[in-house]
PDB file of C-alpha atoms and ligand atoms in Angstrom:
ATOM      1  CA  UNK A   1     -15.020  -0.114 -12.292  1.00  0.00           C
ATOM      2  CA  UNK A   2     -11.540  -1.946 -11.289  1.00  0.00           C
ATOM      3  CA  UNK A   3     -12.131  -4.076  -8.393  1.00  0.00           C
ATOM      4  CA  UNK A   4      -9.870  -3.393  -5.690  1.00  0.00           C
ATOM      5  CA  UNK A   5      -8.321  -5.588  -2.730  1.00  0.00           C
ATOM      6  CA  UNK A   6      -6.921  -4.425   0.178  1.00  0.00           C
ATOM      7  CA  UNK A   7      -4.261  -5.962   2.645  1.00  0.00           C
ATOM      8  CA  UNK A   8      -3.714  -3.952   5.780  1.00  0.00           C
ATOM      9  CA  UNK A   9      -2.153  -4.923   9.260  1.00  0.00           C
ATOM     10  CA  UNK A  10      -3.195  -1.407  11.585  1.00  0.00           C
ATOM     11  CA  UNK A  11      -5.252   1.508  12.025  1.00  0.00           C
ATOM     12  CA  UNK A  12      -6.134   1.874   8.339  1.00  0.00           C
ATOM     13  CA  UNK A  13      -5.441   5.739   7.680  1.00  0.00           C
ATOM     14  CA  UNK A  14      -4.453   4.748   4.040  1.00  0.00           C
ATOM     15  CA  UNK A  15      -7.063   2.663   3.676  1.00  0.00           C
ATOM     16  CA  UNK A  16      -9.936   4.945   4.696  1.00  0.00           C
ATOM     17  CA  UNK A  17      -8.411   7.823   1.846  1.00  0.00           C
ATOM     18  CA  UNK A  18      -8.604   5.201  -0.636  1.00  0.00           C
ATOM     19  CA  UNK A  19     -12.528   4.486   0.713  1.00  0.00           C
ATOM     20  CA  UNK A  20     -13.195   8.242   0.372  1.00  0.00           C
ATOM     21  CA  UNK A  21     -11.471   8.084  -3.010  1.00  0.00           C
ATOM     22  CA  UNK A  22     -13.708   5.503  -4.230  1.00  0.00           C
ATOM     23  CA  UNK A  23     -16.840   6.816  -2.488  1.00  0.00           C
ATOM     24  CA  UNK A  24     -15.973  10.524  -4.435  1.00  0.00           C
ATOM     25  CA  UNK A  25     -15.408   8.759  -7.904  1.00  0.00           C
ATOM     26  CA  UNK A  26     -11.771  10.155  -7.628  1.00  0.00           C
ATOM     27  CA  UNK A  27     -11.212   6.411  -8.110  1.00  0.00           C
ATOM     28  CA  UNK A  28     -12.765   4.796 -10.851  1.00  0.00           C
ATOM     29  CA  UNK A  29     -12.563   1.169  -8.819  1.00  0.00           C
ATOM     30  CA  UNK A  30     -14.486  -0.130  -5.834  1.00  0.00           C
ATOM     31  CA  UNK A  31     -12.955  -1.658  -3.149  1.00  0.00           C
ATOM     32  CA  UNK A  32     -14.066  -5.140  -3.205  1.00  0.00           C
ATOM     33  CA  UNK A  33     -12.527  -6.664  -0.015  1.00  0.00           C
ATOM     34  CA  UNK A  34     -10.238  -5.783   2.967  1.00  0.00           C
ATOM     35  CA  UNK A  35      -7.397  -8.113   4.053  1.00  0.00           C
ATOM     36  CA  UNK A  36      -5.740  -8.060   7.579  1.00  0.00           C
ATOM     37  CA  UNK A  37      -3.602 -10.675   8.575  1.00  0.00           C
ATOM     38  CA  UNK A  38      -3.792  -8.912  12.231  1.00  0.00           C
ATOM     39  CA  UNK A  39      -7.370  -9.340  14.289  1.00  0.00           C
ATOM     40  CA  UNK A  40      -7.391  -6.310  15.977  1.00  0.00           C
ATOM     41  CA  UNK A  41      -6.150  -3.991  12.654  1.00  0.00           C
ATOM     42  CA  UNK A  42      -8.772  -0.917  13.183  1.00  0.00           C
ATOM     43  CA  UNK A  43      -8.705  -0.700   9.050  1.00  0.00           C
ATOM     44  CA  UNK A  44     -11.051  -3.795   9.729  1.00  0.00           C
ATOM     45  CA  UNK A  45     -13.618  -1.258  11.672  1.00  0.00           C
ATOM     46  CA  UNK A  46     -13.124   1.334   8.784  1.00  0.00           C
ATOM     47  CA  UNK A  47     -14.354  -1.116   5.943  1.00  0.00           C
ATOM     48  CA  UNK A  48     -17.278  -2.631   7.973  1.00  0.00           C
ATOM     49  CA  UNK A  49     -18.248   0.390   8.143  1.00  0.00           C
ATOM     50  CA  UNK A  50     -18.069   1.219   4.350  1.00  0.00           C
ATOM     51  CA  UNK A  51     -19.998  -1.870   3.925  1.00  0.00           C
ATOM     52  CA  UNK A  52     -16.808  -3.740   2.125  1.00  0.00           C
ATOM     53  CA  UNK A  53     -16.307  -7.668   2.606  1.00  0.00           C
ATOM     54  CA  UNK A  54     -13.441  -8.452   5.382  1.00  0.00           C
ATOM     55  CA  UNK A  55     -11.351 -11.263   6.122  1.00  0.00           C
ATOM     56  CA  UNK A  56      -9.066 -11.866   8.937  1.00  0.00           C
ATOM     57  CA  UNK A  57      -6.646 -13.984   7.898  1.00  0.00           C
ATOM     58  CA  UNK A  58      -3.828 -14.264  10.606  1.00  0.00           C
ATOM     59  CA  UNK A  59      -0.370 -15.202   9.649  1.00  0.00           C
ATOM     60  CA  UNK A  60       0.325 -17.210  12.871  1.00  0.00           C
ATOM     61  CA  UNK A  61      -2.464 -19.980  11.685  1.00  0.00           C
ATOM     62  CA  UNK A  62      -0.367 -20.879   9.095  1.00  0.00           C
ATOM     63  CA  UNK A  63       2.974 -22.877   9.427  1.00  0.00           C
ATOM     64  CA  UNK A  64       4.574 -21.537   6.274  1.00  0.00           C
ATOM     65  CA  UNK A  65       4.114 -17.978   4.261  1.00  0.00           C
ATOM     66  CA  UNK A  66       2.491 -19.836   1.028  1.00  0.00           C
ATOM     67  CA  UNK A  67      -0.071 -21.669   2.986  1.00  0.00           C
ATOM     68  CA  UNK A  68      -0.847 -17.848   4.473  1.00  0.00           C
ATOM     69  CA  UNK A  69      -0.530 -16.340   0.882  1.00  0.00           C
ATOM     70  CA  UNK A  70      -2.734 -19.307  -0.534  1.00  0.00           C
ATOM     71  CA  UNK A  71      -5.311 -18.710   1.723  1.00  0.00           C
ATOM     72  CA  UNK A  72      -5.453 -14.673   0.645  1.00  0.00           C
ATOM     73  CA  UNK A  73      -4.921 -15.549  -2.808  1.00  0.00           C
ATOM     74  CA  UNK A  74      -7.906 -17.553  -2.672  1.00  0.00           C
ATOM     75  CA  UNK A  75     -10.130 -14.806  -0.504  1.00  0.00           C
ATOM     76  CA  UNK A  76      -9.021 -12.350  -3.540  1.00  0.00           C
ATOM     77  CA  UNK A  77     -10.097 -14.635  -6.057  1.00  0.00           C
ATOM     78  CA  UNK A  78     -13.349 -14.977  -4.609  1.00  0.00           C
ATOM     79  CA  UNK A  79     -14.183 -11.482  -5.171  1.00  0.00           C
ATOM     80  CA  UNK A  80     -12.294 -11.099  -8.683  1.00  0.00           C
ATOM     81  CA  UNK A  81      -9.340  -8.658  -7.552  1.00  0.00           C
ATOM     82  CA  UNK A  82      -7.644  -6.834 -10.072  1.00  0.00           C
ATOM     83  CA  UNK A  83      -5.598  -4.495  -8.522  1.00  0.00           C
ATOM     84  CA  UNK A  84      -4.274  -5.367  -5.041  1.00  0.00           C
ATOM     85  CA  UNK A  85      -3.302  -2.186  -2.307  1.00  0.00           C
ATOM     86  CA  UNK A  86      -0.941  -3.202   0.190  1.00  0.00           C
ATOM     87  CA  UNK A  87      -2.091   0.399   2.961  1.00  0.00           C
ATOM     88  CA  UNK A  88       0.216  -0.552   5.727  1.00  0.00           C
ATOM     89  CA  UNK A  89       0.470  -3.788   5.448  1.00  0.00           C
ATOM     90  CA  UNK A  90       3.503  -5.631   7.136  1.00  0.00           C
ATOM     91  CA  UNK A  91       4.636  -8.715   5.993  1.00  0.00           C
ATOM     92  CA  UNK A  92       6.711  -9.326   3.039  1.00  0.00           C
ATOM     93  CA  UNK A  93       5.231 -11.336   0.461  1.00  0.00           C
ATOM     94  CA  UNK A  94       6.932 -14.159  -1.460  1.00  0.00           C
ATOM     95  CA  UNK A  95       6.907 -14.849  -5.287  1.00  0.00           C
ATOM     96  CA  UNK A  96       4.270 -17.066  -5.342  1.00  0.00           C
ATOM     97  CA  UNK A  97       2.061 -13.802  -4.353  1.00  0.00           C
ATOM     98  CA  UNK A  98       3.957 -11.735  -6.185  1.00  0.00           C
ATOM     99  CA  UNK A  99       3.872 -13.546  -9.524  1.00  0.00           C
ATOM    100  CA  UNK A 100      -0.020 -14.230  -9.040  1.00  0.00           C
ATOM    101  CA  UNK A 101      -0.475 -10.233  -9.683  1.00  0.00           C
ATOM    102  CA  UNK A 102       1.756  -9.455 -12.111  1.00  0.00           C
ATOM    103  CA  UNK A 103       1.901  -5.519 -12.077  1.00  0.00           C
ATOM    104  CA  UNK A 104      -1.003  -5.206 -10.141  1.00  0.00           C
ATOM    105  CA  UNK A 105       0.137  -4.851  -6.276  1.00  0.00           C
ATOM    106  CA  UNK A 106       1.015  -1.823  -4.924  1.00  0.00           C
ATOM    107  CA  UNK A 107       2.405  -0.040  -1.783  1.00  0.00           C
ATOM    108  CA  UNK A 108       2.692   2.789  -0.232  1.00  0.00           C
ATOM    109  CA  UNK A 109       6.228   3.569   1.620  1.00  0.00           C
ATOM    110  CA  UNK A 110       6.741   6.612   4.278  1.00  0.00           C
ATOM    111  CA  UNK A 111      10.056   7.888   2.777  1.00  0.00           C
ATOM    112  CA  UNK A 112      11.473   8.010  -0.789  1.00  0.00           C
ATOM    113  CA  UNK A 113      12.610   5.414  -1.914  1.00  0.00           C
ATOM    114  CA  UNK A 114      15.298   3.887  -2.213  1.00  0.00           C
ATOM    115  CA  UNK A 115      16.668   5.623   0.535  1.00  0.00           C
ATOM    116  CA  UNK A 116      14.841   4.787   4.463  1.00  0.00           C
ATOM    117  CA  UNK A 117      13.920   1.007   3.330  1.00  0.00           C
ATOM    118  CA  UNK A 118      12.321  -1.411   5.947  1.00  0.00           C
ATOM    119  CA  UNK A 119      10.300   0.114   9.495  1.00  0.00           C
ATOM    120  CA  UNK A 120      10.898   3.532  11.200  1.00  0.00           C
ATOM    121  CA  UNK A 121      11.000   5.114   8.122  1.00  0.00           C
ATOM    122  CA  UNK A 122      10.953   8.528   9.560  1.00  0.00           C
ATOM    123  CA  UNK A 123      13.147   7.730  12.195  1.00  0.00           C
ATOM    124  CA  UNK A 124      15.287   6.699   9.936  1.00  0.00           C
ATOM    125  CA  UNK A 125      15.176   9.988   8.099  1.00  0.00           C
ATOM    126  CA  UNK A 126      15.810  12.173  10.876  1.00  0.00           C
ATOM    127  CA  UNK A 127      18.451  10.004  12.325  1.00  0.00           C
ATOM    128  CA  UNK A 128      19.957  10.598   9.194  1.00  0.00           C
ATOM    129  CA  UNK A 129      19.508  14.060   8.973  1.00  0.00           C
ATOM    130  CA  UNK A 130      17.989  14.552   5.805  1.00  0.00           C
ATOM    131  CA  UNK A 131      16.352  17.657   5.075  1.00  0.00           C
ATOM    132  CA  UNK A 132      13.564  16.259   2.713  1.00  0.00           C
ATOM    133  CA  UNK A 133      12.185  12.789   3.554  1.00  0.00           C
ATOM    134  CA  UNK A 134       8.272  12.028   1.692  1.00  0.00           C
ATOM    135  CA  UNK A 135       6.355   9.297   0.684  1.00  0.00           C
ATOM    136  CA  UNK A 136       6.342   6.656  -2.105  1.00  0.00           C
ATOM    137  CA  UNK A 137       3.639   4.533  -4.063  1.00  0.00           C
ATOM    138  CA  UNK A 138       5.366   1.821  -6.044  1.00  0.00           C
ATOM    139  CA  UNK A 139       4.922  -1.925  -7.208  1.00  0.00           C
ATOM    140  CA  UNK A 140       5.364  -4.428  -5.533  1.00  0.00           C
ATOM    141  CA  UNK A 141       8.359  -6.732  -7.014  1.00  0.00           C
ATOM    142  CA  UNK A 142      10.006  -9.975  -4.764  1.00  0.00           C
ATOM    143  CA  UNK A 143      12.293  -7.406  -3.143  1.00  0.00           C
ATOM    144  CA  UNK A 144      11.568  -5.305   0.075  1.00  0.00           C
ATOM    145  CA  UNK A 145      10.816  -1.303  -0.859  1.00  0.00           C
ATOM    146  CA  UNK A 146      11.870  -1.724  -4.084  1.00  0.00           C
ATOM    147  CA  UNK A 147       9.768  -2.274  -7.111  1.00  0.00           C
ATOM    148  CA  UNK A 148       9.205   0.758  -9.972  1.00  0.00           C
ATOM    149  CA  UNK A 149       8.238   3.724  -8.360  1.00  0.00           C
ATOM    150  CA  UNK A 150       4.695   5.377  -9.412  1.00  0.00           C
ATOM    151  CA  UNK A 151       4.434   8.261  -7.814  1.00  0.00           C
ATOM    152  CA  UNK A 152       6.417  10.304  -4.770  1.00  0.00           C
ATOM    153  CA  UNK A 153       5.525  13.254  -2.626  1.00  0.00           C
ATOM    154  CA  UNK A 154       8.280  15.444  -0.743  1.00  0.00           C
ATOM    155  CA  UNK A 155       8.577  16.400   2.735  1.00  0.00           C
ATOM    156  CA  UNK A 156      10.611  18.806   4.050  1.00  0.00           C
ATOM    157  CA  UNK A 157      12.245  18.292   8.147  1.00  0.00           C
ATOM    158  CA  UNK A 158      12.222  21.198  10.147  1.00  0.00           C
ATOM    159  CA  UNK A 159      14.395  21.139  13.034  1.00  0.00           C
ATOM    160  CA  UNK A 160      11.586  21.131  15.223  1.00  0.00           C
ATOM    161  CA  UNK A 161      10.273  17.868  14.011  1.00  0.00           C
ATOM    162  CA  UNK A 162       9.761  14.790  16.071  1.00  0.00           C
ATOM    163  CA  UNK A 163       9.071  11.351  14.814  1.00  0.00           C
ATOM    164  CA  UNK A 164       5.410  12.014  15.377  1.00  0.00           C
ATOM    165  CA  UNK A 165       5.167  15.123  13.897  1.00  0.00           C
ATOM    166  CA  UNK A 166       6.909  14.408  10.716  1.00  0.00           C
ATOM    167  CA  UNK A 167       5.204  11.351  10.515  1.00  0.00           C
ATOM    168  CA  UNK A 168       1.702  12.843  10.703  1.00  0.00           C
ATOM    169  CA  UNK A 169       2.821  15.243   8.061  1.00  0.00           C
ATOM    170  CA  UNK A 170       4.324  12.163   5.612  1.00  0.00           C
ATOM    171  CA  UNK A 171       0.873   9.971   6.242  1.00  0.00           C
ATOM    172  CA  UNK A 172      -1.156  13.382   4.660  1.00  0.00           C
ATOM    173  CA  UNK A 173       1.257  12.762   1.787  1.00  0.00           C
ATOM    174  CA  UNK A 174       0.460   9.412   1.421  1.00  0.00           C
ATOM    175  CA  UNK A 175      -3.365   9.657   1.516  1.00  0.00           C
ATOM    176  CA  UNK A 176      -3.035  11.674  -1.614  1.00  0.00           C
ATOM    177  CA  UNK A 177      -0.642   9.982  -2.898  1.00  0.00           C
ATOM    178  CA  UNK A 178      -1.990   6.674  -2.545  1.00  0.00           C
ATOM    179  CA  UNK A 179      -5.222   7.837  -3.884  1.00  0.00           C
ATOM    180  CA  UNK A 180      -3.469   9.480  -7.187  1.00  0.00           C
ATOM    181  CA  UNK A 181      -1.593   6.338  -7.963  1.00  0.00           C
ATOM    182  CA  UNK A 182      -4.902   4.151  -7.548  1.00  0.00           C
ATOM    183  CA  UNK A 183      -6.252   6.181  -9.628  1.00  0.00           C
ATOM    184  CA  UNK A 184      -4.063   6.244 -12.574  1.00  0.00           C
ATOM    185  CA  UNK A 185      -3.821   2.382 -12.339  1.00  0.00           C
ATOM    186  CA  UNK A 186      -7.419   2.190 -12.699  1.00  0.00           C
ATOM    187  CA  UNK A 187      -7.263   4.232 -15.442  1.00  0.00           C
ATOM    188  CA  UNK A 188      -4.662   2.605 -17.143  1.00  0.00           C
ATOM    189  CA  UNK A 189      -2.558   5.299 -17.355  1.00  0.00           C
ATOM    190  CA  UNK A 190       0.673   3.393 -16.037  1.00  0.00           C
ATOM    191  CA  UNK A 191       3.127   2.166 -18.301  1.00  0.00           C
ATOM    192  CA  UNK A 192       6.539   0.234 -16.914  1.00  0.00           C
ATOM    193  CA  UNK A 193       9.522   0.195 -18.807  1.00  0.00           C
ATOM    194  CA  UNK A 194      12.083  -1.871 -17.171  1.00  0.00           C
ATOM    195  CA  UNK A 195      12.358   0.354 -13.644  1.00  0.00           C
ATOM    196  CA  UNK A 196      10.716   3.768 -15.191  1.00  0.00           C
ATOM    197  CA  UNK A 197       6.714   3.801 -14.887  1.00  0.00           C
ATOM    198  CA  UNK A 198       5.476   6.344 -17.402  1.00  0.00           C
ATOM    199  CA  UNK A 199       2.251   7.976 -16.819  1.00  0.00           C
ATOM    200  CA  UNK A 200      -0.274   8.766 -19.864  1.00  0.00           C
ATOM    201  CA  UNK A 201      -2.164  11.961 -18.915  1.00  0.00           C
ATOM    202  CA  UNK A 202      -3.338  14.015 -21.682  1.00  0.00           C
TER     203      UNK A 202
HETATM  204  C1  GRF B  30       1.919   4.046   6.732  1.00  0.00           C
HETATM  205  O1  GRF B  30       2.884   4.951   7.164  1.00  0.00           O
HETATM  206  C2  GRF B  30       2.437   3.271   5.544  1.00  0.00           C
HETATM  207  O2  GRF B  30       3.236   4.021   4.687  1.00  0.00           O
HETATM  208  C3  GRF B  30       3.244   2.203   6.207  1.00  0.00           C
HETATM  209  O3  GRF B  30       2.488   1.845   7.342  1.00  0.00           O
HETATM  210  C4  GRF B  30       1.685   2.946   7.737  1.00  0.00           C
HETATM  211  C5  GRF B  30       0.254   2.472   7.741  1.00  0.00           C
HETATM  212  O4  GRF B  30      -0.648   3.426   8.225  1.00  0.00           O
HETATM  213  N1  GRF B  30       3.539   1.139   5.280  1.00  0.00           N
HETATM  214  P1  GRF B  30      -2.202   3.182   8.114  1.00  0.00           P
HETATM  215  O5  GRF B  30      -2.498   1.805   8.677  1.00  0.00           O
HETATM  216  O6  GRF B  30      -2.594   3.287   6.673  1.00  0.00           O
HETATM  217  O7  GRF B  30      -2.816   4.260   8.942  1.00  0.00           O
END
């Protein structure tokens, strides 16, 4: 069993798939502790109620980002994270997290990438006018929305789609997505070659 930390900021939709996906077996990893750098994140409700460890560690305490990161780094190390899950978590990290996890922290991104980078996602995608928008799962490197990409699921835009609608169908996306990526990592079935992750299913 991988042990599995995750960082979260809201409601926790991604992080509750990834609960069910450990619960099920899908995942061969347990989630060992939940991160929110945001006190009233529901995803905190969600993993008390799974029985996993929580920490609130909010960003304002903390007069610069590596005192912040420290701090998480140091809540992660206390339950032995391997694999970190950043489910809607909103704050960019720095290299000093980065480089602590070195192809081990992941993220999952409503559009695919590289196009839609940064918040509003799918507003961005139907201000745009693209027909197919979706979601990604990638690593995390020390640039925003851009590390190798793992796995991504299409969407397609109606014209009768809203922000909220295409949203709600993107987030189904990234449940499974999020769960399928998790699960290959914690198989070991993820291989990076410069940008290009190759994945070894038989
Ligand atoms: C998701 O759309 C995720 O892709 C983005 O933030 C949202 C988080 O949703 N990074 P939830 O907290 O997992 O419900």
């Amino acid at each position: 069993m991988r042990r599995i930390g995750v960082l979260i900021s809201g409601r926790g939709t991604n992080l509750q798939a990834l609960i069910a996906g450990t619960q099920s077996n899908q995942i061969p990893g347990k989630i060992v502790c939940v991160v929110s750098n945001k006190p009233q994140a529901f995803g905190i409700q969600r993993a008390k109620q799974a029985n996993i460890s929580t920490e609130i560690i909010p960003h304002k305490n903390y007069s610069c980002r590596q005192d912040h990161e420290k701090e998480i780094i140091r809540v992660l190390e206390t339950h032995s994270v391997e694999l970190v899950v950043l489910a809607g978590y909103m704050r960019l990290l720095t290299p000093f997290f980065i480089n602590h996890y070195p192809s081990a922290i992941i993220n999952i991104h409503p559009s695919l990438l590289p196009s839609f980078k940064g918040v509003h996602s799918q507003r961005q995608a139907l201000e745009y006018g693209v027909k197919i928008t979706g979601c990604t799962v990638h690593f995390v490197d020390t640039e925003m929305d851009q590390g190798p990409i793992i796995i991504q699921r299409p969407v397609k835009i109606l014209d009768s789609d809203t922000e909220e609608t295409l949203s709600e169908k993107i987030l189904k996306q990234e449940h499974e997505a999020l769960i399928e990526a998790t699960r290959l990592w914690c198989q070991n079935k993820i291989q990076i070659t410069d940008r290009r992750v190759i994945i070894m299913e038989e």
